[in-house]
CSV table of C-alpha atoms and ligand atoms in Angstrom, one decimal:
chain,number,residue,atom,x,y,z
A,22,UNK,CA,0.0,0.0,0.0
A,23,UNK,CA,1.8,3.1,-0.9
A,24,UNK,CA,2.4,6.0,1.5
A,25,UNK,CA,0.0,9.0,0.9
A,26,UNK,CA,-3.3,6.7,0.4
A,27,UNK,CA,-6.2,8.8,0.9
A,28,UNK,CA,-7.9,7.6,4.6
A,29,UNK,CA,-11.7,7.8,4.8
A,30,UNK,CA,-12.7,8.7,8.1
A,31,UNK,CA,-15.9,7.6,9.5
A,32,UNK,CA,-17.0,8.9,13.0
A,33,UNK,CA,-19.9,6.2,14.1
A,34,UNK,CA,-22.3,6.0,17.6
A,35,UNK,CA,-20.8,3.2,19.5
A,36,UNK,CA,-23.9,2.7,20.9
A,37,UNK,CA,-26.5,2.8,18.0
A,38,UNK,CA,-23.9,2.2,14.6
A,39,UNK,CA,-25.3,4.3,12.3
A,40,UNK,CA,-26.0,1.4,9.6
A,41,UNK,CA,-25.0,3.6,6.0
A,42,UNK,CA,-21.7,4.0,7.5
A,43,UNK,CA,-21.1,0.5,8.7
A,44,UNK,CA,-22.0,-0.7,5.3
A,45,UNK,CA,-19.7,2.0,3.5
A,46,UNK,CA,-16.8,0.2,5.9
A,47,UNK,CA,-17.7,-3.4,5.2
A,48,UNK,CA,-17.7,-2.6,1.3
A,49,UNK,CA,-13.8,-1.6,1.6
A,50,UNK,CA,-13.3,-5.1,3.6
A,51,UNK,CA,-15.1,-7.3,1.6
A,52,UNK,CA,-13.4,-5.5,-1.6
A,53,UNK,CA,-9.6,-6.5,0.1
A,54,UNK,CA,-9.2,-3.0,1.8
A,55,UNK,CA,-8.0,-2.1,5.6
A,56,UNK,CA,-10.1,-0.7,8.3
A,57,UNK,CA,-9.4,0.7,10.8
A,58,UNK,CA,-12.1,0.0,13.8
A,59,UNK,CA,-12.9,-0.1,17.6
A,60,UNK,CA,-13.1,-2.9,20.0
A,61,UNK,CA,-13.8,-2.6,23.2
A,62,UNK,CA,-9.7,-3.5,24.1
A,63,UNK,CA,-8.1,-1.4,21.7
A,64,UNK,CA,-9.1,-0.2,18.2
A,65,UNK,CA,-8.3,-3.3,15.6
A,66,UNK,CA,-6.8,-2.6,12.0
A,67,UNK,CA,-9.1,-5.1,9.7
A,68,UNK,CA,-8.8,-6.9,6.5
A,69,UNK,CA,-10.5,-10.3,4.9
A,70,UNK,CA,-8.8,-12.8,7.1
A,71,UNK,CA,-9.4,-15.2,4.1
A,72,UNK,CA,-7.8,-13.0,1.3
A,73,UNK,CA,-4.1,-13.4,1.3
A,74,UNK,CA,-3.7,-10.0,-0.3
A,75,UNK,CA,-5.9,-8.1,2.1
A,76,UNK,CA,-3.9,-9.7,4.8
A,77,UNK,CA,-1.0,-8.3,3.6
A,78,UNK,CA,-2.0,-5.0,3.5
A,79,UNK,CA,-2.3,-5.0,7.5
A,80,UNK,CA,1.4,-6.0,7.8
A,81,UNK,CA,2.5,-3.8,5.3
A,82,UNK,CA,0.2,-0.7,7.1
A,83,UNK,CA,2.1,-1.1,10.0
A,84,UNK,CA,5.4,-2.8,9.7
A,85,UNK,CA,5.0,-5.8,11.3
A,86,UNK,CA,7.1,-8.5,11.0
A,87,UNK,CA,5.7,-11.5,9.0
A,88,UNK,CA,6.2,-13.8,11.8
A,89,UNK,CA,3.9,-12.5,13.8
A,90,UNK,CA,0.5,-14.1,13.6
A,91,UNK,CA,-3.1,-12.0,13.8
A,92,UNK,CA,-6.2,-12.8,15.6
A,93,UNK,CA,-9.2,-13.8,13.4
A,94,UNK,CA,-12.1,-11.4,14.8
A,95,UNK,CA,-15.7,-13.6,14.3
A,96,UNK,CA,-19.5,-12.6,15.5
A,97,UNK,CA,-21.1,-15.8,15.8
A,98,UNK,CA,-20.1,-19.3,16.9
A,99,UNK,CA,-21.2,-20.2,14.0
A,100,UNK,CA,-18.0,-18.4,12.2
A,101,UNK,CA,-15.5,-20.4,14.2
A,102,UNK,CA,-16.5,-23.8,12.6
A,103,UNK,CA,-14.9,-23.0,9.3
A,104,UNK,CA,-11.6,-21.5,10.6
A,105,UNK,CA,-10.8,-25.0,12.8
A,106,UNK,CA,-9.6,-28.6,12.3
A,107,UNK,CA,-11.9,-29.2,15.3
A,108,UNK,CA,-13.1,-27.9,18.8
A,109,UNK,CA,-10.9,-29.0,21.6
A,110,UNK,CA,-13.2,-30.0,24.7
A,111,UNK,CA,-13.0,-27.0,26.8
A,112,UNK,CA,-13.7,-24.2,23.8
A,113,UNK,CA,-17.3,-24.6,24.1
A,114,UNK,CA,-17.4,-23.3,27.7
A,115,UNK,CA,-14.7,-20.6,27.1
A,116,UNK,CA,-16.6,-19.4,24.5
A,117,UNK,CA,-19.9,-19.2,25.9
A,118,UNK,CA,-18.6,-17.6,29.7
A,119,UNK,CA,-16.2,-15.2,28.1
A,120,UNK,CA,-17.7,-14.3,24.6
A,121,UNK,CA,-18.7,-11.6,22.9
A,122,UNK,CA,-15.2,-10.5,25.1
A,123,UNK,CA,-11.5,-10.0,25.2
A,124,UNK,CA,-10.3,-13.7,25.0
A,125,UNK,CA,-8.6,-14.8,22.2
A,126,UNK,CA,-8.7,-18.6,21.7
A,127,UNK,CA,-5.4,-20.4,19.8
A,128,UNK,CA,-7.2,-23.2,18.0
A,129,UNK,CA,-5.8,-25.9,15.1
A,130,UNK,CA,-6.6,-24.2,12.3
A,131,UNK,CA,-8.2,-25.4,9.0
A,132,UNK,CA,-7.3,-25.1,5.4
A,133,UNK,CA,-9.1,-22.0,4.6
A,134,UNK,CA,-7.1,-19.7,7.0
A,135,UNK,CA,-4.2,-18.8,4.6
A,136,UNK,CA,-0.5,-18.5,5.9
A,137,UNK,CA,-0.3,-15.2,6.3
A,138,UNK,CA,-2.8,-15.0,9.1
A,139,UNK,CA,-1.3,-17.6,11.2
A,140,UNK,CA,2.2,-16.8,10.3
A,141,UNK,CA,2.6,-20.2,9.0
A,142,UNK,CA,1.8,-22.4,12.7
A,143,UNK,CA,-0.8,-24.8,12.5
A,144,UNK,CA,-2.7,-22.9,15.0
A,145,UNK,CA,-5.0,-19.9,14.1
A,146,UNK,CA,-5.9,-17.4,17.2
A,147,UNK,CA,-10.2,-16.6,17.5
A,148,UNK,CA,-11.9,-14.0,18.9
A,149,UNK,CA,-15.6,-12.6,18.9
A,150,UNK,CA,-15.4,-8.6,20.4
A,151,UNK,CA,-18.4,-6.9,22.0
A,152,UNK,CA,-17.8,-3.5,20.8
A,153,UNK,CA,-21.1,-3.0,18.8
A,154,UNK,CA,-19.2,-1.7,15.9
A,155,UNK,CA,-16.7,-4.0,15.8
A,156,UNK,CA,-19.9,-6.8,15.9
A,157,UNK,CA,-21.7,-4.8,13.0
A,158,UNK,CA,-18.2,-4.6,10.9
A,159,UNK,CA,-17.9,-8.3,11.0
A,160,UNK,CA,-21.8,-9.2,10.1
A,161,UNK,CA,-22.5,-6.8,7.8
A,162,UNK,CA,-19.3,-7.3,5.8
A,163,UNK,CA,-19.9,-11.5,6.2
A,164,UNK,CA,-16.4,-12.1,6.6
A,165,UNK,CA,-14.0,-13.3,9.3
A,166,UNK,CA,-12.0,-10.2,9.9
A,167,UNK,CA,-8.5,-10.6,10.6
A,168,UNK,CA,-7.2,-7.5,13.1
A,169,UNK,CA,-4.3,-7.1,15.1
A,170,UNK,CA,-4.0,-3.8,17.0
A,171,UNK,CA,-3.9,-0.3,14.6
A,172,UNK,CA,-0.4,0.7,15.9
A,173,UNK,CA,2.4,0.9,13.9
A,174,UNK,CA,4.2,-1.6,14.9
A,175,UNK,CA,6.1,-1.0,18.4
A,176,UNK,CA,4.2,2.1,19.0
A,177,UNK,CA,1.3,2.0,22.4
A,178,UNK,CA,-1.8,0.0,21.3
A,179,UNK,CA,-4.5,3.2,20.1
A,180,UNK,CA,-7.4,3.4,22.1
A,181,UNK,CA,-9.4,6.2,19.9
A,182,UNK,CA,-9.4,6.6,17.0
A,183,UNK,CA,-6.9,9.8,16.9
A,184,UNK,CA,-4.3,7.4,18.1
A,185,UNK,CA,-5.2,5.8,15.1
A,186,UNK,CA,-5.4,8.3,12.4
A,187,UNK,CA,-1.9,9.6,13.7
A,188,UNK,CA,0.1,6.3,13.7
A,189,UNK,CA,-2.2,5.4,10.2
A,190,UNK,CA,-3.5,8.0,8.7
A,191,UNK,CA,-2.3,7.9,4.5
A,192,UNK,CA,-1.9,4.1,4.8
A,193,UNK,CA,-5.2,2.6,5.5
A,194,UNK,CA,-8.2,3.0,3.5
A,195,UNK,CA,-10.4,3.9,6.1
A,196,UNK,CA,-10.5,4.8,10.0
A,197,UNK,CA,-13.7,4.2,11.8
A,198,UNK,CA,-13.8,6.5,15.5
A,199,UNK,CA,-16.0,5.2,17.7
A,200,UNK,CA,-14.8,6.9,20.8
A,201,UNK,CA,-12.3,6.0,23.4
A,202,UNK,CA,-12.1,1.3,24.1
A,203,UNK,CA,-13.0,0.9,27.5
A,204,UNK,CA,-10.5,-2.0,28.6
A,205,UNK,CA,-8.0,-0.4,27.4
A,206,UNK,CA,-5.4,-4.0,27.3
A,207,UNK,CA,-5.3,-6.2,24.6
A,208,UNK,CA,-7.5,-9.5,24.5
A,209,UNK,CA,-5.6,-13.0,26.6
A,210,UNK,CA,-4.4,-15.2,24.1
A,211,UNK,CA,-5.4,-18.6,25.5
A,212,UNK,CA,-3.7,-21.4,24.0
A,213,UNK,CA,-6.2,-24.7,24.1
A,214,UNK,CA,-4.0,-26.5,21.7
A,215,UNK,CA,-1.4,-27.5,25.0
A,216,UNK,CA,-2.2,-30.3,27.7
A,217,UNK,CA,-3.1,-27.2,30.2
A,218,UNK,CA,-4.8,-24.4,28.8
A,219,UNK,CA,-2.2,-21.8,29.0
A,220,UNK,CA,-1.9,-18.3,28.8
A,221,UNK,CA,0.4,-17.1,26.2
A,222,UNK,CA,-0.5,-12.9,26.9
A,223,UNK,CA,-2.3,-11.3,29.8
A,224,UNK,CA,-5.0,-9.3,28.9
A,225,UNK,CA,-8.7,-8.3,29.3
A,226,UNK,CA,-10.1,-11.9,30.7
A,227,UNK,CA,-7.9,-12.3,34.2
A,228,UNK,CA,-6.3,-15.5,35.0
A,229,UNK,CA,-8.4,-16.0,38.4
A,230,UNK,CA,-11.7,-15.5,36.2
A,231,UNK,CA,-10.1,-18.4,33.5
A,232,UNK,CA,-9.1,-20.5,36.7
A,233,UNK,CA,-13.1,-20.2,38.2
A,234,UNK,CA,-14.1,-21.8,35.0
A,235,UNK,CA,-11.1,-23.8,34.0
A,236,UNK,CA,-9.8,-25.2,37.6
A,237,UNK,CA,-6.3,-25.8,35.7
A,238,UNK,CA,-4.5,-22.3,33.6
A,239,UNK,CA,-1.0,-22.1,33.1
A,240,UNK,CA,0.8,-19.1,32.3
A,241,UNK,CA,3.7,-19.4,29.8
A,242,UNK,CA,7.0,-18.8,31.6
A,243,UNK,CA,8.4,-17.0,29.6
A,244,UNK,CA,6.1,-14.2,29.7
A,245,UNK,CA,6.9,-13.8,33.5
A,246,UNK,CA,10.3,-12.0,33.3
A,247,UNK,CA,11.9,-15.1,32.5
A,248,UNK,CA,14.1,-13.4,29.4
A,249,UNK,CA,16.3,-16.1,28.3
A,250,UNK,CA,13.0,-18.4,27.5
A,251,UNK,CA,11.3,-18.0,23.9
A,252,UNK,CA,7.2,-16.9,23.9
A,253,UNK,CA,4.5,-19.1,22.9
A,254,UNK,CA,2.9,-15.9,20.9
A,255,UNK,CA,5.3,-14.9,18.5
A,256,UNK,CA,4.6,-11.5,19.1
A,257,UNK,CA,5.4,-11.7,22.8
A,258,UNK,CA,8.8,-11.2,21.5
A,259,UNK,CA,9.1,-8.2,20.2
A,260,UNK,CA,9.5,-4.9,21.9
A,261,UNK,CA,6.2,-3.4,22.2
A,262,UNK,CA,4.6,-0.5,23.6
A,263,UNK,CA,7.2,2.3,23.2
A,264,UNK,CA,7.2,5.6,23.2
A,265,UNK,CA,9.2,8.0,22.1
A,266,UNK,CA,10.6,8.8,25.8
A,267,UNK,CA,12.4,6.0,27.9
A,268,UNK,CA,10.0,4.1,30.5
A,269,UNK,CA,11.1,3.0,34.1
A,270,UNK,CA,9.5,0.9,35.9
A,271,UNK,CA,9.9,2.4,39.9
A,272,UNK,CA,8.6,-1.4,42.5
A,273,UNK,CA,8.8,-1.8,45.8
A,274,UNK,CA,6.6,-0.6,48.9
A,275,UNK,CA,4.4,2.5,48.1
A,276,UNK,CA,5.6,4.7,50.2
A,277,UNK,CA,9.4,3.8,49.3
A,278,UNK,CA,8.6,4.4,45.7
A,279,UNK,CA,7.4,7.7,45.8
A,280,UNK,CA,10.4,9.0,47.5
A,281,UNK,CA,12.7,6.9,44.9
A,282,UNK,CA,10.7,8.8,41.9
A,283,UNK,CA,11.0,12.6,43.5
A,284,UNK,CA,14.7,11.5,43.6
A,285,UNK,CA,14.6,10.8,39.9
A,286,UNK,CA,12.8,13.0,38.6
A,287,UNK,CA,15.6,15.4,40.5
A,288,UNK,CA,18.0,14.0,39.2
A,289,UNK,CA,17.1,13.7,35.5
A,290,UNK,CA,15.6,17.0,35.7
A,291,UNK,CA,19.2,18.1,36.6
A,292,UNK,CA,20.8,16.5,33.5
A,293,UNK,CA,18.3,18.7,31.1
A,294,UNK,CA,15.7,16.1,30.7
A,295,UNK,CA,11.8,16.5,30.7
A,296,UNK,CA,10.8,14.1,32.6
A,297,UNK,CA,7.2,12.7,33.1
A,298,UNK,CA,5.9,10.8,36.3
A,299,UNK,CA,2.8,7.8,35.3
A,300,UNK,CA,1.0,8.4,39.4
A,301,UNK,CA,-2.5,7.3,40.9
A,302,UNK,CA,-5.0,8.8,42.1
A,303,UNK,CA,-3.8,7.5,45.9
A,304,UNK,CA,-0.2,9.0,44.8
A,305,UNK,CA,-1.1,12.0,42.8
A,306,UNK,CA,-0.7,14.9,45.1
A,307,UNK,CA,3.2,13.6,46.3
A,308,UNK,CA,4.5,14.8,42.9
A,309,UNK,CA,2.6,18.1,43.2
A,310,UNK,CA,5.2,19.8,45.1
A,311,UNK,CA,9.6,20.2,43.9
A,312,UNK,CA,10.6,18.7,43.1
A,313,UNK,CA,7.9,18.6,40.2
A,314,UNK,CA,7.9,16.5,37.0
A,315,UNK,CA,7.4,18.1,33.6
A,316,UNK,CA,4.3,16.0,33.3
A,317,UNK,CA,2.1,14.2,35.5
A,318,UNK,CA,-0.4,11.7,34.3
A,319,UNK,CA,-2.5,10.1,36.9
A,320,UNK,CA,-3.5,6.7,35.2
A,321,UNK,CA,-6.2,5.6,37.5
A,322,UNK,CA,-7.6,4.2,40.9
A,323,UNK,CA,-5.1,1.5,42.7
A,324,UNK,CA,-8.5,0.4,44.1
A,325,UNK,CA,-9.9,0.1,40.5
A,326,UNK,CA,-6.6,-1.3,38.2
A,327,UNK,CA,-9.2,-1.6,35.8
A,328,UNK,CA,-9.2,2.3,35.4
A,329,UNK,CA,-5.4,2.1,35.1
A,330,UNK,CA,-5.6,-0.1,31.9
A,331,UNK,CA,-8.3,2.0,30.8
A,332,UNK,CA,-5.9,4.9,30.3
A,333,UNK,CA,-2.3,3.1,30.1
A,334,UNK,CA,-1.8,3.5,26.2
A,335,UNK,CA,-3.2,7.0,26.1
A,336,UNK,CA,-0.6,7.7,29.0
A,337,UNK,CA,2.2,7.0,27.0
A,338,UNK,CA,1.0,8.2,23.8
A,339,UNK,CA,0.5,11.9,26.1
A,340,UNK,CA,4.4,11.4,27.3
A,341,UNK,CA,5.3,11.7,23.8
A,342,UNK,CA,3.1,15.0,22.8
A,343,UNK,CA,4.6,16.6,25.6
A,344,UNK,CA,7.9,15.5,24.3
A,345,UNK,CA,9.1,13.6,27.7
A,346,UNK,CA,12.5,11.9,27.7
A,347,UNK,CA,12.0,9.7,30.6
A,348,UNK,CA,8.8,8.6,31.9
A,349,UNK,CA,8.9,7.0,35.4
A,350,UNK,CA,5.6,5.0,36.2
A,351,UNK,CA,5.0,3.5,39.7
A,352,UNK,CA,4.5,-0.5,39.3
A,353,UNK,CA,0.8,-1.9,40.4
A,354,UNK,CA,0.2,-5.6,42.0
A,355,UNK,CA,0.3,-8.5,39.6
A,356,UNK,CA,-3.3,-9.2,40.3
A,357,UNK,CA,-6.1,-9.2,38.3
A,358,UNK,CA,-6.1,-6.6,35.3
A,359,UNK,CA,-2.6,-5.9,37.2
A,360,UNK,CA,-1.0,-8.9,35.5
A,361,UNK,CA,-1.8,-7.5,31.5
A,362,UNK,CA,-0.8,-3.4,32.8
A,363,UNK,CA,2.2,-4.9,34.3
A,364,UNK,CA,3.2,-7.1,31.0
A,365,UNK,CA,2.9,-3.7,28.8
A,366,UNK,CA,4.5,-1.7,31.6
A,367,UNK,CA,7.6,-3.5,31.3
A,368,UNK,CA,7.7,-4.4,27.5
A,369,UNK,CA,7.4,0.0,27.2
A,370,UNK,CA,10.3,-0.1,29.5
A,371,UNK,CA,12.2,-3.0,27.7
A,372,UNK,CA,12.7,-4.3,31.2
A,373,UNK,CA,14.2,-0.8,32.9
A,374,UNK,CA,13.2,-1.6,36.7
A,375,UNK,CA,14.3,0.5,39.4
A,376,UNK,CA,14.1,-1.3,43.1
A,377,UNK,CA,13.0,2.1,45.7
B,18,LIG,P1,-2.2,-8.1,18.3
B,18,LIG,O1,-3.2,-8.5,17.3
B,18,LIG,O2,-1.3,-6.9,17.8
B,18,LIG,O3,-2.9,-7.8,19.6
B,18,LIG,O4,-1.3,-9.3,18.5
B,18,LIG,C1,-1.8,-10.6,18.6
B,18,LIG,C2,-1.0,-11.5,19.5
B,18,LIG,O5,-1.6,-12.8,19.5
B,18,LIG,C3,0.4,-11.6,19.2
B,18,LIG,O6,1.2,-11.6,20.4
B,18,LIG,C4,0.5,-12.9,18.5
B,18,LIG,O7,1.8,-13.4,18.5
B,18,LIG,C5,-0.5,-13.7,19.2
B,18,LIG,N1,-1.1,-14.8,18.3
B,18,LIG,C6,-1.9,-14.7,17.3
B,18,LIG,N2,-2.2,-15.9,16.7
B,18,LIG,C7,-1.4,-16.8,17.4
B,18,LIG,C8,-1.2,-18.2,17.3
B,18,LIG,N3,-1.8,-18.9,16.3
B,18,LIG,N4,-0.4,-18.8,18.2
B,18,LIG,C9,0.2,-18.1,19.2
B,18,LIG,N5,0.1,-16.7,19.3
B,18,LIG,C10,-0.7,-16.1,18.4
B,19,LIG,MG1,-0.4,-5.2,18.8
């Protein structure tokens, strides 16, 4: 797709799709354009999952690499027949507690899902979103809709559709806004293709809710920390997240860490550097005072993580307009939606943690 494409942009009522312009969208998909549209994790770039050329588009659009597989997007259970060899056992429950949501199921695949999608493993990752537009897209178009996030690749997950138009804009045929995604994290990638069903990336769908249904959930080790071991999901691999700005990571006790990141920001301050501070709502007013970062972005509640991965991608994405060089983010539990902010947290900051 060459650079300086002319993007439609199509601003839709995430609660009642306006119909016309959900059928304009579809038309570009089912004629082997790119789309552009919101889920309710972050806001998916779309093609044909069954055209190879379409497909290609996607990875092109962003400059991802090729070995990195997409998620098919479906909005019935119907649509998942035709994209698998079979069902394992425990895919019929996950799919009917956790559907229309953010859990993406790694299934065998079948012979109609071309290479591309799947990256050329003999699996082939399924999901069916909520977001009504996303659900209208993918019915009114009749096609499986293959999406991975509408980032250029590397660059924070976009969670409106601005993110989108500025990472995108001139190399996808169309942009739908549908207003802000409201979890914020990518989907889990469940793999039910392994003796345990395991969890190759943390996301929307926590591992204690998968553990209530499933009794049994691993986690892949190597998402964990454990560096030196090789992902399950390809594109656990990769650096990810990144903004412009260096991330670090500031863990220990609360009250320890706010003391270590008025140090820092100090310090870097010192050196010339704008520096931005990633706080909560419980932490906020400790960084009001000198010394006092060039930016302050409280993410969300501690006693509502969910409010944190709400806001996490938009964060960074605010570091960079305000051209910060170092960002320093307090860390959150592991728990929960803590687990998926963590993962990101530390991919943005390729692993930069600071003990307080
Ligand atoms: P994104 O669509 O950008 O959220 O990325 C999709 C994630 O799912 C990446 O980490 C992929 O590596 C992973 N994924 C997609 N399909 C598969 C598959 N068949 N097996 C393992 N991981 C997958
Ligand atoms: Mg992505």
């Amino acid at each position: 797709m060459s650079l300086g494409k002319r993007t439609k942009y199509l601003k839709i009522n995430p609660r009642v799709p306006e119909i016309n312009k959900i059928r304009m969208a579809a038309k570009i998909l089912t004629r082997g354009g790119v789309v552009a549209f919101p889920t309710e994790t972050v806001y998916g770039l779309g093609a044909n999952a069954l055209d190879r050329r379409a497909v290609s588009r996607i990875f092109r659009a962003k400059g991802r690499p090729a070995d990195n597989p997409l998620i098919v997007h479906v909005a019935s259970f119907r649509d998942v027949k035709e994209l698998v060899a079979y069902l394992p056992p425990k895919a019929n429950l996950l799919m009917r507690y956790f559907w229309p949501g953010p859990l993406t199921l790694i299934l065998p695949r079948s012979d109609i899902v071309p290479d591309i999608v799947t990256a050329g493993l003999d699996t082939v990752g399924i999901r069916m979103p909520s977001h009504p537009i996303a659900r209208a897209l993918i019915r009114v178009s009749h096609l499986p809709i293959a999406a991975p996030s509408a980032n250029i690749s590397g660059r924070p997950s976009p969670t409106t559709g601005h993110h989108v138009l500025k990472d995108l804009r001139g190399k996808v045929d169309a942009v739908v806004d549908g207003g802000p995604s409201v979890v914020g994290v990518e989907s889990t990638v469940l793999d039910l293709t392994s003796p345990v069903p395991t969890i190759l990336r943390p996301g929307g769908i926590t591992y204690e809710e998968l553990k209530k249904i499933l009794g049994d959930v691993a986690i892949d080790p190597a998402i964990l920390g454990q560096e030196n071991l090789r992902p399950k999901a390809p594109g656990m691999k990769y650096k990810h997240y990144a903004p412009k700005g260096e991330v670090f990571l500031i863990a220990g006790e609360l009250s320890k860490v706010v003391v270590k990141i008025r140090s820092l920001v100090k310090n870097l301050q010192e050196k010339g550097l704008r520096v931005a501070v990633l706080a909560t709502e419980e932490t906020a007013n400790f960084y009001n005072s000198e010394p006092r970062p060039d930016y302050l972005e409280v993410i969300g509640s501690r006693r509502s993580p969910a409010t944190i991965a709400s806001n996490l991608f938009a964060a960074l994405r605010n570091c960079d307009r305000k051209h910060i060089d170092a960002i320093l983010a307090e860390t959150i539990p592991e728990e929960g939606i803590g687990l998926a902010v963590m993962n990101r947290l530390r991919k943005s900051a390729a692993n930069r943690i600071i003990k307080a």
